[in-house]
Amino acid sequence: MLKAADALARRTFVLIPFDFNPLHTYRISKKVDIPPSILFDVVSDVASYKTFIPFVTESFVSEVDFRTKLPQKAGFNIGWDQYNERMICDVSCLKDERVFSRAISTDIFEHLQNEWKFELVKNGCNQRVSTKVSLNLQYRFKNPLFNSISSVFQSQVSQVMIDSFLKRATERQKQSNTTT
């Protein structure tokens, strides 16, 4: 009997291939009546994020492409109450088509990247300009508990972020319409 109990005590558990800290992906696309150039300008203007994105307390561009003057390295602080997180990202921009960023310095994320794409949509006989805007967001928190909790709020937080960008783009479009 002792030998059987001893064997059970030394028995290893079979590892189940289950990722307790998975990479989360959130994708959304929508058609909006805003030109790709305005959407691109809003998303690539990282230095202005502090003025229109909730909880962004500081935003900056630290490196620009000398030819295009578009950001290559940028960042922002997210804060509320006593919480404050600073993120620095590599940024890649293709004028009026795409903005890609990947976090390279963050305390809470193991992986964080997003890609915005802007595709001009032809409206047949209608002269109105529309754009298919797509966001692909991928993230993994360093803390598995944060990662599992975040999945509950993922779509709401992403929607707030998208709505902030679209509201800003709509404001810019109205400004450009009044000046032309």
JSON list of C-alpha atoms in Angstrom, two decimals:
[
{"chain": "A", "resi": 1, "resn": "MET", "atom": "CA", "xyz": [0.00, 0.00, 0.00]},
{"chain": "A", "resi": 2, "resn": "LEU", "atom": "CA", "xyz": [2.83, 2.40, 0.82]},
{"chain": "A", "resi": 3, "resn": "LYS", "atom": "CA", "xyz": [4.41, 1.81, -2.57]},
{"chain": "A", "resi": 4, "resn": "ALA", "atom": "CA", "xyz": [1.16, 2.70, -4.40]},
{"chain": "A", "resi": 5, "resn": "ALA", "atom": "CA", "xyz": [0.76, 5.91, -2.37]},
{"chain": "A", "resi": 6, "resn": "ASP", "atom": "CA", "xyz": [4.42, 6.75, -2.94]},
{"chain": "A", "resi": 7, "resn": "ALA", "atom": "CA", "xyz": [4.00, 6.23, -6.69]},
{"chain": "A", "resi": 8, "resn": "LEU", "atom": "CA", "xyz": [0.93, 8.49, -6.71]},
{"chain": "A", "resi": 9, "resn": "ALA", "atom": "CA", "xyz": [2.82, 11.20, -4.83]},
{"chain": "A", "resi": 10, "resn": "ARG", "atom": "CA", "xyz": [5.53, 11.22, -7.50]},
{"chain": "A", "resi": 11, "resn": "ARG", "atom": "CA", "xyz": [3.18, 10.97, -10.44]},
{"chain": "A", "resi": 12, "resn": "THR", "atom": "CA", "xyz": [3.31, 13.99, -12.72]},
{"chain": "A", "resi": 13, "resn": "PHE", "atom": "CA", "xyz": [0.19, 15.61, -14.02]},
{"chain": "A", "resi": 14, "resn": "VAL", "atom": "CA", "xyz": [-0.48, 15.50, -17.71]},
{"chain": "A", "resi": 15, "resn": "LEU", "atom": "CA", "xyz": [-0.15, 19.02, -19.05]},
{"chain": "A", "resi": 16, "resn": "ILE", "atom": "CA", "xyz": [-3.22, 20.12, -20.93]},
{"chain": "A", "resi": 17, "resn": "PRO", "atom": "CA", "xyz": [-2.34, 22.38, -23.85]},
{"chain": "A", "resi": 18, "resn": "PHE", "atom": "CA", "xyz": [-4.33, 25.38, -22.67]},
{"chain": "A", "resi": 19, "resn": "ASP", "atom": "CA", "xyz": [-3.06, 28.91, -22.92]},
{"chain": "A", "resi": 20, "resn": "PHE", "atom": "CA", "xyz": [-3.90, 30.71, -19.68]},
{"chain": "A", "resi": 21, "resn": "ASN", "atom": "CA", "xyz": [-2.70, 34.00, -21.10]},
{"chain": "A", "resi": 22, "resn": "PRO", "atom": "CA", "xyz": [-3.86, 34.10, -24.73]},
{"chain": "A", "resi": 23, "resn": "LEU", "atom": "CA", "xyz": [-3.32, 36.81, -27.30]},
{"chain": "A", "resi": 24, "resn": "HIS", "atom": "CA", "xyz": [-6.56, 38.75, -27.70]},
{"chain": "A", "resi": 25, "resn": "THR", "atom": "CA", "xyz": [-7.57, 40.03, -31.12]},
{"chain": "A", "resi": 26, "resn": "TYR", "atom": "CA", "xyz": [-10.30, 42.53, -31.83]},
{"chain": "A", "resi": 27, "resn": "ARG", "atom": "CA", "xyz": [-11.29, 43.46, -35.37]},
{"chain": "A", "resi": 28, "resn": "ILE", "atom": "CA", "xyz": [-13.85, 45.94, -36.57]},
{"chain": "A", "resi": 29, "resn": "SER", "atom": "CA", "xyz": [-14.59, 47.49, -39.94]},
{"chain": "A", "resi": 30, "resn": "LYS", "atom": "CA", "xyz": [-17.14, 50.10, -40.86]},
{"chain": "A", "resi": 31, "resn": "LYS", "atom": "CA", "xyz": [-17.99, 52.38, -43.73]},
{"chain": "A", "resi": 32, "resn": "VAL", "atom": "CA", "xyz": [-17.93, 56.08, -42.89]},
{"chain": "A", "resi": 33, "resn": "ASP", "atom": "CA", "xyz": [-18.57, 59.22, -44.93]},
{"chain": "A", "resi": 34, "resn": "ILE", "atom": "CA", "xyz": [-15.13, 60.67, -44.22]},
{"chain": "A", "resi": 35, "resn": "PRO", "atom": "CA", "xyz": [-12.25, 60.76, -46.73]},
{"chain": "A", "resi": 36, "resn": "PRO", "atom": "CA", "xyz": [-9.29, 58.42, -46.05]},
{"chain": "A", "resi": 37, "resn": "SER", "atom": "CA", "xyz": [-6.94, 61.41, -45.85]},
{"chain": "A", "resi": 38, "resn": "ILE", "atom": "CA", "xyz": [-8.78, 62.90, -42.86]},
{"chain": "A", "resi": 39, "resn": "LEU", "atom": "CA", "xyz": [-9.00, 59.54, -41.06]},
{"chain": "A", "resi": 40, "resn": "PHE", "atom": "CA", "xyz": [-5.30, 58.94, -41.68]},
{"chain": "A", "resi": 41, "resn": "ASP", "atom": "CA", "xyz": [-4.38, 62.41, -40.40]},
{"chain": "A", "resi": 42, "resn": "VAL", "atom": "CA", "xyz": [-6.34, 61.88, -37.17]},
{"chain": "A", "resi": 43, "resn": "VAL", "atom": "CA", "xyz": [-4.91, 58.42, -36.43]},
{"chain": "A", "resi": 44, "resn": "SER", "atom": "CA", "xyz": [-1.32, 59.32, -37.34]},
{"chain": "A", "resi": 45, "resn": "ASP", "atom": "CA", "xyz": [-1.41, 62.53, -35.24]},
{"chain": "A", "resi": 46, "resn": "VAL", "atom": "CA", "xyz": [-0.33, 60.75, -32.04]},
{"chain": "A", "resi": 47, "resn": "ALA", "atom": "CA", "xyz": [0.75, 64.01, -30.40]},
{"chain": "A", "resi": 48, "resn": "SER", "atom": "CA", "xyz": [-2.92, 65.11, -30.32]},
{"chain": "A", "resi": 49, "resn": "TYR", "atom": "CA", "xyz": [-4.32, 61.96, -28.69]},
{"chain": "A", "resi": 50, "resn": "LYS", "atom": "CA", "xyz": [-4.36, 63.68, -25.29]},
{"chain": "A", "resi": 51, "resn": "THR", "atom": "CA", "xyz": [-6.95, 66.14, -26.60]},
{"chain": "A", "resi": 52, "resn": "PHE", "atom": "CA", "xyz": [-9.61, 63.63, -27.66]},
{"chain": "A", "resi": 53, "resn": "ILE", "atom": "CA", "xyz": [-9.03, 60.09, -26.35]},
{"chain": "A", "resi": 54, "resn": "PRO", "atom": "CA", "xyz": [-10.42, 59.31, -22.88]},
{"chain": "A", "resi": 55, "resn": "PHE", "atom": "CA", "xyz": [-7.80, 58.63, -20.19]},
{"chain": "A", "resi": 56, "resn": "VAL", "atom": "CA", "xyz": [-4.85, 59.72, -22.38]},
{"chain": "A", "resi": 57, "resn": "THR", "atom": "CA", "xyz": [-3.12, 62.30, -20.19]},
{"chain": "A", "resi": 58, "resn": "GLU", "atom": "CA", "xyz": [-0.06, 62.90, -22.37]},
{"chain": "A", "resi": 59, "resn": "SER", "atom": "CA", "xyz": [0.85, 62.07, -25.97]},
{"chain": "A", "resi": 60, "resn": "PHE", "atom": "CA", "xyz": [4.00, 62.74, -27.97]},
{"chain": "A", "resi": 61, "resn": "VAL", "atom": "CA", "xyz": [6.02, 61.92, -31.08]},
{"chain": "A", "resi": 62, "resn": "SER", "atom": "CA", "xyz": [9.72, 61.33, -30.42]},
{"chain": "A", "resi": 63, "resn": "GLU", "atom": "CA", "xyz": [10.91, 60.38, -33.93]},
{"chain": "A", "resi": 64, "resn": "VAL", "atom": "CA", "xyz": [9.62, 61.26, -37.40]},
{"chain": "A", "resi": 65, "resn": "ASP", "atom": "CA", "xyz": [10.53, 60.03, -40.86]},
{"chain": "A", "resi": 66, "resn": "PHE", "atom": "CA", "xyz": [12.67, 62.83, -42.31]},
{"chain": "A", "resi": 67, "resn": "ARG", "atom": "CA", "xyz": [11.07, 62.43, -45.78]},
{"chain": "A", "resi": 68, "resn": "THR", "atom": "CA", "xyz": [7.38, 62.12, -44.88]},
{"chain": "A", "resi": 69, "resn": "LYS", "atom": "CA", "xyz": [7.38, 63.92, -41.51]},
{"chain": "A", "resi": 70, "resn": "LEU", "atom": "CA", "xyz": [5.15, 61.09, -40.21]},
{"chain": "A", "resi": 71, "resn": "PRO", "atom": "CA", "xyz": [5.75, 59.51, -36.80]},
{"chain": "A", "resi": 72, "resn": "GLN", "atom": "CA", "xyz": [8.10, 56.54, -36.43]},
{"chain": "A", "resi": 73, "resn": "LYS", "atom": "CA", "xyz": [8.26, 56.46, -32.65]},
{"chain": "A", "resi": 74, "resn": "ALA", "atom": "CA", "xyz": [5.55, 57.88, -30.44]},
{"chain": "A", "resi": 75, "resn": "GLY", "atom": "CA", "xyz": [3.85, 57.32, -27.13]},
{"chain": "A", "resi": 76, "resn": "PHE", "atom": "CA", "xyz": [1.30, 58.33, -24.61]},
{"chain": "A", "resi": 77, "resn": "ASN", "atom": "CA", "xyz": [0.35, 58.10, -20.95]},
{"chain": "A", "resi": 78, "resn": "ILE", "atom": "CA", "xyz": [-2.91, 56.53, -19.86]},
{"chain": "A", "resi": 79, "resn": "GLY", "atom": "CA", "xyz": [-4.12, 57.52, -16.42]},
{"chain": "A", "resi": 80, "resn": "TRP", "atom": "CA", "xyz": [-7.01, 57.64, -13.99]},
{"chain": "A", "resi": 81, "resn": "ASP", "atom": "CA", "xyz": [-7.04, 57.97, -10.22]},
{"chain": "A", "resi": 82, "resn": "GLN", "atom": "CA", "xyz": [-3.59, 56.84, -9.05]},
{"chain": "A", "resi": 83, "resn": "TYR", "atom": "CA", "xyz": [-2.93, 54.66, -12.09]},
{"chain": "A", "resi": 84, "resn": "ASN", "atom": "CA", "xyz": [-0.55, 55.90, -14.78]},
{"chain": "A", "resi": 85, "resn": "GLU", "atom": "CA", "xyz": [0.96, 53.82, -17.60]},
{"chain": "A", "resi": 86, "resn": "ARG", "atom": "CA", "xyz": [3.41, 55.16, -20.17]},
{"chain": "A", "resi": 87, "resn": "MET", "atom": "CA", "xyz": [3.69, 53.40, -23.53]},
{"chain": "A", "resi": 88, "resn": "ILE", "atom": "CA", "xyz": [6.19, 53.95, -26.30]},
{"chain": "A", "resi": 89, "resn": "CYS", "atom": "CA", "xyz": [5.47, 52.51, -29.74]},
{"chain": "A", "resi": 90, "resn": "ASP", "atom": "CA", "xyz": [7.14, 51.97, -33.07]},
{"chain": "A", "resi": 91, "resn": "VAL", "atom": "CA", "xyz": [4.86, 53.49, -35.70]},
{"chain": "A", "resi": 92, "resn": "SER", "atom": "CA", "xyz": [4.70, 52.80, -39.42]},
{"chain": "A", "resi": 93, "resn": "CYS", "atom": "CA", "xyz": [2.55, 54.95, -41.71]},
{"chain": "A", "resi": 94, "resn": "LEU", "atom": "CA", "xyz": [1.57, 54.63, -45.34]},
{"chain": "A", "resi": 95, "resn": "LYS", "atom": "CA", "xyz": [0.02, 57.98, -46.27]},
{"chain": "A", "resi": 96, "resn": "ASP", "atom": "CA", "xyz": [-3.80, 57.86, -46.39]},
{"chain": "A", "resi": 97, "resn": "GLU", "atom": "CA", "xyz": [-3.82, 54.03, -46.31]},
{"chain": "A", "resi": 98, "resn": "ARG", "atom": "CA", "xyz": [-2.57, 52.58, -43.04]},
{"chain": "A", "resi": 99, "resn": "VAL", "atom": "CA", "xyz": [-1.14, 53.27, -39.59]},
{"chain": "A", "resi": 100, "resn": "PHE", "atom": "CA", "xyz": [0.52, 50.42, -37.70]},
{"chain": "A", "resi": 101, "resn": "SER", "atom": "CA", "xyz": [1.92, 50.65, -34.18]},
{"chain": "A", "resi": 102, "resn": "ARG", "atom": "CA", "xyz": [3.57, 48.16, -31.85]},
{"chain": "A", "resi": 103, "resn": "ALA", "atom": "CA", "xyz": [4.32, 48.86, -28.20]},
{"chain": "A", "resi": 104, "resn": "ILE", "atom": "CA", "xyz": [8.02, 48.55, -27.42]},
{"chain": "A", "resi": 105, "resn": "SER", "atom": "CA", "xyz": [7.97, 49.84, -23.86]},
{"chain": "A", "resi": 106, "resn": "THR", "atom": "CA", "xyz": [5.12, 49.15, -21.46]},
{"chain": "A", "resi": 107, "resn": "ASP", "atom": "CA", "xyz": [4.88, 47.75, -17.95]},
{"chain": "A", "resi": 108, "resn": "ILE", "atom": "CA", "xyz": [1.54, 45.98, -18.24]},
{"chain": "A", "resi": 109, "resn": "PHE", "atom": "CA", "xyz": [1.44, 44.55, -21.77]},
{"chain": "A", "resi": 110, "resn": "GLU", "atom": "CA", "xyz": [3.44, 41.60, -23.01]},
{"chain": "A", "resi": 111, "resn": "HIS", "atom": "CA", "xyz": [2.18, 42.36, -26.52]},
{"chain": "A", "resi": 112, "resn": "LEU", "atom": "CA", "xyz": [0.24, 45.33, -27.89]},
{"chain": "A", "resi": 113, "resn": "GLN", "atom": "CA", "xyz": [-0.18, 46.31, -31.51]},
{"chain": "A", "resi": 114, "resn": "ASN", "atom": "CA", "xyz": [-2.82, 47.83, -33.71]},
{"chain": "A", "resi": 115, "resn": "GLU", "atom": "CA", "xyz": [-3.33, 48.51, -37.35]},
{"chain": "A", "resi": 116, "resn": "TRP", "atom": "CA", "xyz": [-5.73, 50.98, -38.90]},
{"chain": "A", "resi": 117, "resn": "LYS", "atom": "CA", "xyz": [-6.53, 50.68, -42.62]},
{"chain": "A", "resi": 118, "resn": "PHE", "atom": "CA", "xyz": [-8.39, 53.21, -44.75]},
{"chain": "A", "resi": 119, "resn": "GLU", "atom": "CA", "xyz": [-9.86, 52.13, -48.08]},
{"chain": "A", "resi": 120, "resn": "LEU", "atom": "CA", "xyz": [-11.68, 54.51, -50.41]},
{"chain": "A", "resi": 121, "resn": "VAL", "atom": "CA", "xyz": [-15.14, 53.20, -51.33]},
{"chain": "A", "resi": 122, "resn": "LYS", "atom": "CA", "xyz": [-16.67, 54.13, -54.67]},
{"chain": "A", "resi": 123, "resn": "ASN", "atom": "CA", "xyz": [-20.32, 55.12, -54.33]},
{"chain": "A", "resi": 124, "resn": "GLY", "atom": "CA", "xyz": [-21.51, 54.64, -57.90]},
{"chain": "A", "resi": 125, "resn": "CYS", "atom": "CA", "xyz": [-23.44, 57.68, -59.11]},
{"chain": "A", "resi": 126, "resn": "ASN", "atom": "CA", "xyz": [-23.28, 59.37, -55.70]},
{"chain": "A", "resi": 127, "resn": "GLN", "atom": "CA", "xyz": [-20.41, 61.87, -55.52]},
{"chain": "A", "resi": 128, "resn": "ARG", "atom": "CA", "xyz": [-20.02, 61.41, -51.77]},
{"chain": "A", "resi": 129, "resn": "VAL", "atom": "CA", "xyz": [-16.68, 60.08, -50.53]},
{"chain": "A", "resi": 130, "resn": "SER", "atom": "CA", "xyz": [-16.78, 57.07, -48.21]},
{"chain": "A", "resi": 131, "resn": "THR", "atom": "CA", "xyz": [-14.07, 55.06, -46.54]},
{"chain": "A", "resi": 132, "resn": "LYS", "atom": "CA", "xyz": [-13.97, 51.54, -45.20]},
{"chain": "A", "resi": 133, "resn": "VAL", "atom": "CA", "xyz": [-12.03, 51.96, -41.98]},
{"chain": "A", "resi": 134, "resn": "SER", "atom": "CA", "xyz": [-10.67, 48.82, -40.29]},
{"chain": "A", "resi": 135, "resn": "LEU", "atom": "CA", "xyz": [-9.02, 48.37, -36.92]},
{"chain": "A", "resi": 136, "resn": "ASN", "atom": "CA", "xyz": [-7.12, 45.25, -35.94]},
{"chain": "A", "resi": 137, "resn": "LEU", "atom": "CA", "xyz": [-6.07, 45.32, -32.27]},
{"chain": "A", "resi": 138, "resn": "GLN", "atom": "CA", "xyz": [-3.97, 42.59, -30.64]},
{"chain": "A", "resi": 139, "resn": "TYR", "atom": "CA", "xyz": [-2.90, 42.52, -27.02]},
{"chain": "A", "resi": 140, "resn": "ARG", "atom": "CA", "xyz": [-1.76, 40.31, -24.17]},
{"chain": "A", "resi": 141, "resn": "PHE", "atom": "CA", "xyz": [-1.33, 41.58, -20.64]},
{"chain": "A", "resi": 142, "resn": "LYS", "atom": "CA", "xyz": [1.66, 40.39, -18.65]},
{"chain": "A", "resi": 143, "resn": "ASN", "atom": "CA", "xyz": [-0.73, 39.48, -15.84]},
{"chain": "A", "resi": 144, "resn": "PRO", "atom": "CA", "xyz": [-3.05, 36.57, -16.84]},
{"chain": "A", "resi": 145, "resn": "LEU", "atom": "CA", "xyz": [-5.74, 37.88, -14.47]},
{"chain": "A", "resi": 146, "resn": "PHE", "atom": "CA", "xyz": [-5.81, 41.24, -16.28]},
{"chain": "A", "resi": 147, "resn": "ASN", "atom": "CA", "xyz": [-5.91, 39.36, -19.56]},
{"chain": "A", "resi": 148, "resn": "SER", "atom": "CA", "xyz": [-8.95, 37.30, -18.60]},
{"chain": "A", "resi": 149, "resn": "ILE", "atom": "CA", "xyz": [-10.79, 40.28, -17.10]},
{"chain": "A", "resi": 150, "resn": "SER", "atom": "CA", "xyz": [-10.04, 42.43, -20.14]},
{"chain": "A", "resi": 151, "resn": "SER", "atom": "CA", "xyz": [-11.92, 40.09, -22.46]},
{"chain": "A", "resi": 152, "resn": "VAL", "atom": "CA", "xyz": [-15.14, 41.13, -20.70]},
{"chain": "A", "resi": 153, "resn": "PHE", "atom": "CA", "xyz": [-14.55, 44.82, -21.54]},
{"chain": "A", "resi": 154, "resn": "GLN", "atom": "CA", "xyz": [-12.65, 44.43, -24.82]},
{"chain": "A", "resi": 155, "resn": "SER", "atom": "CA", "xyz": [-15.43, 45.41, -27.21]},
{"chain": "A", "resi": 156, "resn": "GLN", "atom": "CA", "xyz": [-16.65, 48.35, -25.07]},
{"chain": "A", "resi": 157, "resn": "VAL", "atom": "CA", "xyz": [-13.16, 49.82, -24.66]},
{"chain": "A", "resi": 158, "resn": "SER", "atom": "CA", "xyz": [-12.38, 49.32, -28.35]},
{"chain": "A", "resi": 159, "resn": "GLN", "atom": "CA", "xyz": [-15.67, 50.96, -29.32]},
{"chain": "A", "resi": 160, "resn": "VAL", "atom": "CA", "xyz": [-14.93, 54.01, -27.12]},
{"chain": "A", "resi": 161, "resn": "MET", "atom": "CA", "xyz": [-11.53, 54.31, -28.78]},
{"chain": "A", "resi": 162, "resn": "ILE", "atom": "CA", "xyz": [-12.95, 54.01, -32.31]},
{"chain": "A", "resi": 163, "resn": "ASP", "atom": "CA", "xyz": [-15.75, 56.46, -31.53]},
{"chain": "A", "resi": 164, "resn": "SER", "atom": "CA", "xyz": [-13.18, 58.98, -30.25]},
{"chain": "A", "resi": 165, "resn": "PHE", "atom": "CA", "xyz": [-11.20, 58.79, -33.49]},
{"chain": "A", "resi": 166, "resn": "LEU", "atom": "CA", "xyz": [-14.33, 59.00, -35.66]},
{"chain": "A", "resi": 167, "resn": "LYS", "atom": "CA", "xyz": [-15.68, 61.97, -33.70]},
{"chain": "A", "resi": 168, "resn": "ARG", "atom": "CA", "xyz": [-12.35, 63.77, -34.13]},
{"chain": "A", "resi": 169, "resn": "ALA", "atom": "CA", "xyz": [-12.31, 62.94, -37.86]},
{"chain": "A", "resi": 170, "resn": "THR", "atom": "CA", "xyz": [-15.87, 64.25, -38.25]},
{"chain": "A", "resi": 171, "resn": "GLU", "atom": "CA", "xyz": [-14.84, 67.51, -36.54]},
{"chain": "A", "resi": 172, "resn": "ARG", "atom": "CA", "xyz": [-11.85, 67.84, -38.88]},
{"chain": "A", "resi": 173, "resn": "GLN", "atom": "CA", "xyz": [-14.05, 67.15, -41.90]},
{"chain": "A", "resi": 174, "resn": "LYS", "atom": "CA", "xyz": [-16.48, 69.88, -40.84]},
{"chain": "A", "resi": 175, "resn": "GLN", "atom": "CA", "xyz": [-13.56, 72.29, -40.37]},
{"chain": "A", "resi": 176, "resn": "SER", "atom": "CA", "xyz": [-12.19, 71.51, -43.83]},
{"chain": "A", "resi": 177, "resn": "ASN", "atom": "CA", "xyz": [-15.65, 71.92, -45.39]},
{"chain": "A", "resi": 178, "resn": "THR", "atom": "CA", "xyz": [-16.05, 75.40, -43.86]},
{"chain": "A", "resi": 179, "resn": "THR", "atom": "CA", "xyz": [-12.63, 76.54, -45.09]},
{"chain": "A", "resi": 180, "resn": "THR", "atom": "CA", "xyz": [-13.14, 75.38, -48.68]}
]
